[in-house]
DNA sequence: GTGGTAACAGATACTTGGGCTCAATAAGGA
DNA sequence: TCCTTATTGAGCCCAAGTATCTGTTACCAC
């Protein structure tokens, strides 16, 4: 029996989220959970794969899909069209993405729902969902420029 | 000299848009403009490629990128993540996408700009852009269901 | 604990949607 | 017409997955 490494509480939570849905706790999933829990930024599938060189490629992609499905990860669409993944608060939310440093901040309150409902109504549409990403410059990047200016 | 086919006014417009930016009018670009001008729905890169079997693959992708850059085409993100292209009104706009029949309707007035500015301000972000797709069911699909119900 | 079974992992091959390079060609201004 | 430069297309490469199949493992029942 291999000595089981101690996992971070966040990693444990991720595995619990899977267990709740009936998924088994396996060694590869433990490894994925541990790595994902340590990320403080969004990352690509390829980056995750490089952080887990021991895992099969298919397993990495399967895990990504699984974690998006159970709500542990969310997809983040960058302005250039690249798709990244990020630890997620559960539920519907959007992102403020800094085009300079790349940091992403979650927008939990979805303030645009009302506007969207009105607009949809005007066009005879029955609203069922939406996808929104917001791009700009974060506080840090702005203040850095202010100093150097 | 090959007999030059008469082009639709819309196709001519597309070529003019390219000329204005200093791009040359070539036979492949004429072909692309003609096909693109005839689409009344969004289409994938692959579909465009099949409509232009004589063109090199790279040329098709280059043309797509070019036409997006000059504002002739816009990218449309379907709910399943697939990327489509569509003739575009110039300038910033969004789409109402019917999840049933797939039709896309342009939203020209961007009503969410104000809300987004406020939200960004609250987070210290300087807003520079956003990406929004709205999903639902169109008037036609709704009324069809109402009849059969 | 053991055993059985369904879930899972990994290897491998395939697909989709592009991008890069480079030699050959063609557009369009002089 | 000539020259320069943009453009094309072949062929290769890459990212991001998916499908299939075989061997392994988690977990539950005993
Ligand atoms: Mn998120
Ligand atoms: Mn559009
Ligand atoms: Zn920033
Ligand atoms: Zn519809």
Short mmCIF file of C-alpha atoms (C1' of nucleotides) and ligand atoms in Angstrom, two decimals:
data_model
loop_
_atom_site.label_atom_id
_atom_site.label_comp_id
_atom_site.label_asym_id
_atom_site.label_seq_id
_atom_site.Cartn_x
_atom_site.Cartn_y
_atom_site.Cartn_z
CA UNK A 1 0.00 0.00 0.00
CA UNK A 2 1.37 3.38 -1.00
CA UNK A 3 1.67 6.04 1.63
CA UNK A 4 -1.21 8.36 0.92
CA UNK A 5 -0.16 11.98 0.82
CA UNK A 6 -2.07 14.39 2.98
CA UNK A 7 -4.37 16.47 0.86
CA UNK A 8 -5.38 20.08 1.22
CA UNK A 9 -8.89 20.72 2.55
CA UNK A 10 -9.88 22.18 -0.79
CA UNK A 11 -8.71 19.07 -2.59
CA UNK A 12 -10.73 16.95 -0.16
CA UNK A 13 -13.76 19.08 -0.94
CA UNK A 14 -13.32 18.46 -4.64
CA UNK A 15 -13.24 14.71 -4.10
CA UNK A 16 -16.29 14.94 -1.86
CA UNK A 17 -18.14 16.79 -4.61
CA UNK A 18 -17.39 13.85 -6.87
CA UNK A 19 -18.37 11.26 -4.27
CA UNK A 20 -21.68 12.98 -3.74
CA UNK A 21 -22.43 12.43 -7.39
CA UNK A 22 -21.49 8.77 -7.14
CA UNK A 23 -18.03 9.01 -8.68
CA UNK A 24 -15.26 6.89 -7.20
CA UNK A 25 -12.23 8.31 -5.49
CA UNK A 26 -9.26 7.07 -7.43
CA UNK A 27 -5.57 7.80 -7.30
CA UNK A 28 -5.62 9.82 -10.55
CA UNK A 29 -8.56 11.87 -9.33
CA UNK A 30 -6.77 12.56 -6.07
CA UNK A 31 -3.81 13.84 -8.05
CA UNK A 32 -6.01 16.05 -10.22
CA UNK A 33 -7.89 17.41 -7.21
CA UNK A 34 -4.65 18.27 -5.47
CA UNK A 35 -3.23 20.13 -8.44
CA UNK A 36 -6.46 21.91 -9.32
CA UNK A 37 -6.92 23.02 -5.71
CA UNK A 38 -3.51 24.68 -5.81
CA UNK A 39 -4.19 26.85 -8.81
CA UNK A 40 -5.01 30.45 -8.09
CA UNK A 41 -5.44 31.34 -11.74
CA UNK A 42 -7.14 29.95 -14.77
CA UNK A 43 -5.19 27.35 -16.71
CA UNK A 44 -5.42 25.45 -19.98
CA UNK A 45 -5.93 21.74 -20.45
CA UNK A 46 -2.38 21.55 -21.71
CA UNK A 47 -1.01 23.24 -18.60
CA UNK A 48 -2.90 20.86 -16.37
CA UNK A 49 -1.53 17.98 -18.37
CA UNK A 50 2.02 19.17 -17.83
CA UNK A 51 1.42 19.45 -14.11
CA UNK A 52 0.33 15.82 -14.10
CA UNK A 53 2.87 14.04 -16.29
CA UNK A 54 2.06 10.70 -14.74
CA UNK A 55 -1.54 10.66 -15.92
CA UNK A 56 -2.84 9.49 -19.24
CA UNK A 57 -3.94 12.19 -21.60
CA UNK A 58 -7.48 10.89 -21.81
CA UNK A 59 -7.73 10.84 -18.03
CA UNK A 60 -6.78 14.50 -17.81
CA UNK A 61 -9.44 15.49 -20.34
CA UNK A 62 -12.02 13.24 -18.71
CA UNK A 63 -11.28 14.81 -15.35
CA UNK A 64 -11.63 18.31 -16.72
CA UNK A 65 -15.00 17.51 -18.18
CA UNK A 66 -16.11 15.82 -14.98
CA UNK A 67 -15.07 18.75 -12.82
CA UNK A 68 -16.85 21.21 -15.06
CA UNK A 69 -19.97 19.04 -14.94
CA UNK A 70 -20.04 18.86 -11.16
CA UNK A 71 -19.34 22.58 -10.90
CA UNK A 72 -15.85 22.43 -9.39
CA UNK A 73 -14.32 24.06 -12.45
CA UNK A 74 -15.72 26.66 -14.81
CA UNK A 75 -14.69 27.48 -18.34
CA UNK A 76 -13.19 30.90 -18.99
CA UNK A 77 -13.12 32.34 -22.49
CA UNK A 78 -10.20 34.69 -23.04
CA UNK A 79 -10.47 37.62 -25.42
CA UNK A 80 -8.33 35.83 -28.00
CA UNK A 81 -10.70 32.87 -27.99
CA UNK A 82 -8.56 30.55 -25.87
CA UNK A 83 -10.46 28.37 -23.41
CA UNK A 84 -9.16 28.14 -19.87
CA UNK A 85 -10.39 26.46 -16.71
CA UNK A 86 -10.67 27.82 -13.23
CA UNK A 87 -11.80 26.80 -9.76
CA UNK A 88 -15.37 27.87 -9.50
CA UNK A 89 -17.83 29.01 -6.98
CA UNK A 90 -20.85 26.89 -7.61
CA UNK A 91 -23.63 28.25 -9.73
CA UNK A 92 -24.06 30.78 -12.45
CA UNK A 93 -21.47 33.51 -12.57
CA UNK A 94 -19.28 35.51 -14.92
CA UNK A 95 -15.74 36.81 -15.01
CA UNK A 96 -13.93 40.09 -15.07
CA UNK A 97 -10.74 39.32 -16.99
CA UNK A 98 -7.75 41.62 -16.92
CA UNK A 99 -6.34 41.88 -20.43
CA UNK A 100 -2.99 42.94 -19.01
CA UNK A 101 -2.11 40.48 -16.27
CA UNK A 102 -4.72 37.88 -17.10
CA UNK A 103 -6.21 37.68 -13.64
CA UNK A 104 -9.84 36.72 -13.43
CA UNK A 105 -12.31 37.84 -10.85
CA UNK A 106 -15.66 36.17 -10.39
CA UNK A 107 -18.83 38.18 -10.76
CA UNK A 108 -21.31 36.39 -8.61
CA UNK A 109 -24.31 38.63 -8.87
CA UNK A 110 -25.65 38.46 -12.39
CA UNK A 111 -26.94 41.98 -12.82
CA UNK A 112 -27.73 41.66 -16.48
CA UNK A 113 -30.48 39.08 -16.15
CA UNK A 114 -33.19 41.75 -16.00
CA UNK A 115 -31.93 43.65 -19.01
CA UNK A 116 -31.60 40.43 -20.95
CA UNK A 117 -35.13 39.36 -20.13
CA UNK A 118 -36.47 42.68 -21.37
CA UNK A 119 -34.43 42.55 -24.55
CA UNK A 120 -35.48 38.97 -25.22
CA UNK A 121 -39.12 39.85 -24.72
CA UNK A 122 -38.87 42.65 -27.26
CA UNK A 123 -37.60 40.15 -29.81
CA UNK A 124 -40.13 37.45 -28.97
CA UNK A 125 -37.42 35.24 -27.50
CA UNK A 126 -37.90 33.06 -24.47
CA UNK A 127 -34.65 33.47 -22.54
CA UNK A 128 -33.01 30.28 -21.40
CA UNK A 129 -29.41 31.18 -20.73
CA UNK A 130 -26.47 33.39 -21.57
CA UNK A 131 -22.70 33.50 -21.67
CA UNK A 132 -20.83 36.63 -20.66
CA UNK A 133 -17.17 37.49 -20.26
CA UNK A 134 -16.04 41.00 -19.35
CA UNK A 135 -12.62 42.33 -20.29
CA UNK A 136 -10.73 45.26 -18.85
CA UNK A 137 -7.82 46.23 -16.63
CA UNK A 138 -7.72 45.29 -12.99
CA UNK A 139 -7.08 47.60 -10.08
CA UNK A 140 -3.48 46.40 -9.69
CA UNK A 141 -2.53 46.94 -13.30
CA UNK A 142 -4.13 50.36 -13.28
CA UNK A 143 -2.34 51.54 -10.16
CA UNK A 144 0.98 50.22 -11.46
CA UNK A 145 0.60 52.36 -14.55
CA UNK A 146 -0.45 55.37 -12.50
CA UNK A 147 2.81 55.12 -10.53
CA UNK A 148 5.04 54.85 -13.59
CA UNK A 149 3.24 57.68 -15.39
CA UNK B 1 -8.58 35.30 -69.32
CA UNK B 2 -11.31 33.59 -67.36
CA UNK B 3 -14.80 34.97 -67.73
CA UNK B 4 -15.41 36.80 -64.52
CA UNK B 5 -18.71 35.85 -62.98
CA UNK B 6 -21.05 38.65 -62.06
CA UNK B 7 -21.07 39.10 -58.30
CA UNK B 8 -23.89 40.03 -56.01
CA UNK B 9 -23.88 43.59 -54.68
CA UNK B 10 -23.24 42.26 -51.19
CA UNK B 11 -20.22 40.31 -52.39
CA UNK B 12 -18.92 43.45 -54.08
CA UNK B 13 -19.33 45.29 -50.82
CA UNK B 14 -17.27 42.70 -49.03
CA UNK B 15 -14.44 43.07 -51.51
CA UNK B 16 -14.65 46.82 -51.23
CA UNK B 17 -14.31 46.54 -47.47
CA UNK B 18 -11.09 44.64 -48.04
CA UNK B 19 -9.81 47.06 -50.66
CA UNK B 20 -10.39 49.97 -48.33
CA UNK B 21 -8.02 48.35 -45.90
CA UNK B 22 -5.42 47.84 -48.60
CA UNK B 23 -6.04 44.14 -49.24
CA UNK B 24 -5.85 42.93 -52.81
CA UNK B 25 -8.82 41.58 -54.69
CA UNK B 26 -7.90 38.07 -55.69
CA UNK B 27 -9.79 35.22 -57.30
CA UNK B 28 -9.97 33.21 -54.05
CA UNK B 29 -11.24 36.24 -52.17
CA UNK B 30 -13.89 36.84 -54.82
CA UNK B 31 -15.03 33.25 -54.38
CA UNK B 32 -15.15 33.57 -50.61
CA UNK B 33 -17.03 36.86 -50.78
CA UNK B 34 -19.60 35.39 -53.13
CA UNK B 35 -20.25 32.37 -50.92
CA UNK B 36 -20.27 34.29 -47.67
CA UNK B 37 -22.67 36.86 -49.11
CA UNK B 38 -25.13 34.09 -49.90
CA UNK B 39 -25.34 32.69 -46.38
CA UNK B 40 -28.36 33.66 -44.38
CA UNK B 41 -27.31 31.71 -41.31
CA UNK B 42 -24.18 31.22 -39.28
CA UNK B 43 -21.80 28.57 -40.57
CA UNK B 44 -18.65 26.80 -39.45
CA UNK B 45 -15.21 27.04 -40.99
CA UNK B 46 -15.63 23.47 -42.18
CA UNK B 47 -18.91 24.26 -43.90
CA UNK B 48 -17.35 27.18 -45.68
CA UNK B 49 -14.49 24.97 -46.74
CA UNK B 50 -16.90 22.48 -48.27
CA UNK B 51 -18.62 25.26 -50.17
CA UNK B 52 -15.24 26.22 -51.63
CA UNK B 53 -13.60 22.92 -52.53
CA UNK B 54 -11.22 24.60 -54.95
CA UNK B 55 -9.52 26.71 -52.30
CA UNK B 56 -6.62 25.71 -50.12
CA UNK B 57 -7.43 25.06 -46.49
CA UNK B 58 -5.10 27.77 -45.25
CA UNK B 59 -6.72 30.28 -47.57
CA UNK B 60 -10.16 29.55 -46.16
CA UNK B 61 -8.98 30.04 -42.59
CA UNK B 62 -7.01 33.14 -43.53
CA UNK B 63 -10.07 34.59 -45.25
CA UNK B 64 -12.24 33.93 -42.23
CA UNK B 65 -9.81 35.69 -39.95
CA UNK B 66 -9.49 38.58 -42.37
CA UNK B 67 -13.23 39.03 -42.70
CA UNK B 68 -13.67 38.98 -38.95
CA UNK B 69 -10.92 41.57 -38.60
CA UNK B 70 -12.47 43.97 -41.10
CA UNK B 71 -15.90 43.46 -39.57
CA UNK B 72 -17.61 41.63 -42.42
CA UNK B 73 -18.05 38.49 -40.35
CA UNK B 74 -18.62 38.03 -36.66
CA UNK B 75 -17.97 35.00 -34.52
CA UNK B 76 -20.95 33.27 -32.94
CA UNK B 77 -20.45 31.01 -29.95
CA UNK B 78 -23.09 28.28 -29.72
CA UNK B 79 -24.19 26.94 -26.37
CA UNK B 80 -22.24 23.71 -26.92
CA UNK B 81 -19.05 25.69 -27.45
CA UNK B 82 -18.96 25.39 -31.24
CA UNK B 83 -17.72 28.48 -33.05
CA UNK B 84 -19.66 29.68 -36.06
CA UNK B 85 -19.33 32.67 -38.35
CA UNK B 86 -21.98 35.00 -39.64
CA UNK B 87 -22.40 38.05 -41.84
CA UNK B 88 -22.22 40.99 -39.54
CA UNK B 89 -23.61 44.42 -39.22
CA UNK B 90 -20.60 46.52 -38.54
CA UNK B 91 -19.73 47.37 -35.01
CA UNK B 92 -20.34 45.91 -31.61
CA UNK B 93 -23.35 43.71 -31.24
CA UNK B 94 -24.57 40.47 -29.68
CA UNK B 95 -26.76 37.55 -30.65
CA UNK B 96 -29.99 35.99 -29.58
CA UNK B 97 -29.53 32.32 -30.48
CA UNK B 98 -32.43 29.93 -30.69
CA UNK B 99 -31.41 26.66 -29.07
CA UNK B 100 -34.11 24.83 -31.04
CA UNK B 101 -33.77 25.92 -34.67
CA UNK B 102 -30.37 27.57 -34.37
CA UNK B 103 -31.38 30.87 -35.87
CA UNK B 104 -29.48 33.90 -34.71
CA UNK B 105 -30.79 37.38 -34.37
CA UNK B 106 -28.51 40.36 -33.97
CA UNK B 107 -28.89 42.55 -30.91
CA UNK B 108 -27.64 45.88 -32.08
CA UNK B 109 -28.33 48.02 -29.06
CA UNK B 110 -26.03 46.91 -26.31
CA UNK B 111 -28.19 47.52 -23.27
CA UNK B 112 -25.82 45.96 -20.81
CA UNK B 113 -23.01 48.44 -21.23
CA UNK B 114 -24.26 50.59 -18.35
CA UNK B 115 -24.67 47.71 -15.96
CA UNK B 116 -21.26 46.39 -16.87
CA UNK B 117 -19.63 49.74 -16.31
CA UNK B 118 -21.15 49.96 -12.85
CA UNK B 119 -20.13 46.42 -11.98
CA UNK B 120 -16.60 46.99 -13.24
CA UNK B 121 -16.30 50.17 -11.23
CA UNK B 122 -17.30 48.35 -8.08
CA UNK B 123 -14.45 45.89 -8.66
CA UNK B 124 -11.90 48.53 -9.60
CA UNK B 125 -11.84 47.32 -13.19
CA UNK B 126 -11.51 49.60 -16.16
CA UNK B 127 -13.91 48.13 -18.68
CA UNK B 128 -12.55 47.63 -22.17
CA UNK B 129 -14.83 45.08 -23.76
CA UNK B 130 -17.14 42.16 -23.32
CA UNK B 131 -18.48 39.07 -25.01
CA UNK B 132 -22.12 38.11 -24.68
CA UNK B 133 -24.25 35.42 -26.25
CA UNK B 134 -27.89 34.98 -25.29
CA UNK B 135 -29.68 31.66 -25.67
CA UNK B 136 -33.38 30.95 -25.80
CA UNK B 137 -36.23 29.99 -28.08
CA UNK B 138 -37.29 32.19 -30.94
CA UNK B 139 -40.79 33.41 -31.70
CA UNK B 140 -41.26 30.88 -34.50
CA UNK B 141 -40.28 27.87 -32.42
CA UNK B 142 -42.49 29.03 -29.57
CA UNK B 143 -45.55 29.50 -31.74
CA UNK B 144 -45.02 26.13 -33.42
CA UNK B 145 -45.10 24.46 -30.04
CA UNK B 146 -48.16 26.44 -29.00
CA UNK B 147 -50.04 25.12 -32.05
CA UNK B 148 -49.12 21.48 -31.47
CA UNK B 149 -49.96 21.71 -27.74
"C1'" DG C 1 -10.97 -10.15 4.74
"C1'" DT C 2 -12.56 -12.04 0.06
"C1'" DG C 3 -14.74 -11.80 -4.15
"C1'" DG C 4 -17.51 -9.93 -7.91
"C1'" DT C 5 -18.69 -6.25 -10.73
"C1'" DA C 6 -19.09 -1.93 -12.53
"C1'" DA C 7 -16.35 1.96 -12.92
"C1'" DC C 8 -12.15 3.61 -14.15
"C1'" DA C 9 -7.34 4.25 -16.30
"C1'" DG C 10 -4.20 4.29 -19.92
"C1'" DA C 11 -2.62 3.29 -24.68
"C1'" DT C 12 -3.58 4.32 -29.04
"C1'" DA C 13 -5.77 5.95 -32.96
"C1'" DC C 14 -8.76 9.41 -34.86
"C1'" DT C 15 -10.98 14.07 -35.38
"C1'" DT C 16 -11.73 18.98 -35.55
"C1'" DG C 17 -10.14 23.53 -36.00
"C1'" DG C 18 -6.74 25.89 -36.72
"C1'" DG C 19 -1.47 27.89 -37.47
"C1'" DC C 20 3.36 28.04 -39.71
"C1'" DT C 21 6.63 27.78 -43.53
"C1'" DC C 22 8.06 28.19 -47.87
"C1'" DA C 23 8.25 28.15 -52.78
"C1'" DA C 24 5.45 29.61 -56.66
"C1'" DT C 25 2.17 32.90 -58.44
"C1'" DA C 26 -0.51 36.95 -59.24
"C1'" DA C 27 -2.12 42.04 -58.26
"C1'" DG C 28 -1.61 46.39 -59.12
"C1'" DG C 29 1.12 50.65 -59.13
"C1'" DA C 30 4.91 52.87 -61.82
"C1'" DT D 1 5.03 46.02 -69.48
"C1'" DC D 2 7.74 45.36 -65.33
"C1'" DC D 3 8.67 45.06 -60.54
"C1'" DT D 4 7.66 44.46 -55.95
"C1'" DT D 5 5.04 42.68 -52.58
"C1'" DA D 6 0.97 40.40 -51.19
"C1'" DT D 7 -1.14 36.25 -51.59
"C1'" DT D 8 -1.80 31.32 -52.42
"C1'" DG D 9 -1.66 26.40 -51.54
"C1'" DA D 10 0.95 22.15 -50.12
"C1'" DG D 11 2.38 20.04 -46.44
"C1'" DC D 12 3.49 19.77 -41.88
"C1'" DC D 13 2.51 20.83 -36.93
"C1'" DC D 14 -0.25 21.70 -32.91
"C1'" DA D 15 -4.04 21.94 -29.28
"C1'" DA D 16 -7.92 20.01 -27.58
"C1'" DG D 17 -10.58 16.60 -27.50
"C1'" DT D 18 -13.25 11.87 -28.45
"C1'" DA D 19 -13.69 6.73 -29.25
"C1'" DT D 20 -12.28 2.17 -28.42
"C1'" DC D 21 -10.51 -1.44 -26.12
"C1'" DT D 22 -7.97 -3.97 -22.49
"C1'" DG D 23 -6.41 -4.38 -18.09
"C1'" DT D 24 -6.95 -2.59 -13.30
"C1'" DT D 25 -9.18 -0.92 -9.14
"C1'" DA D 26 -12.84 0.81 -5.83
"C1'" DC D 27 -16.26 -0.37 -3.42
"C1'" DC D 28 -20.03 -3.06 -1.74
"C1'" DA D 29 -21.92 -7.38 -0.17
"C1'" DC D 30 -20.85 -11.18 2.13
MN1 LIG E 1 -15.75 31.22 -12.99
MN1 LIG E 2 -23.16 38.99 -35.16
ZN1 LIG E 3 -4.44 43.01 -14.21
ZN1 LIG E 4 -36.02 28.94 -33.23
#
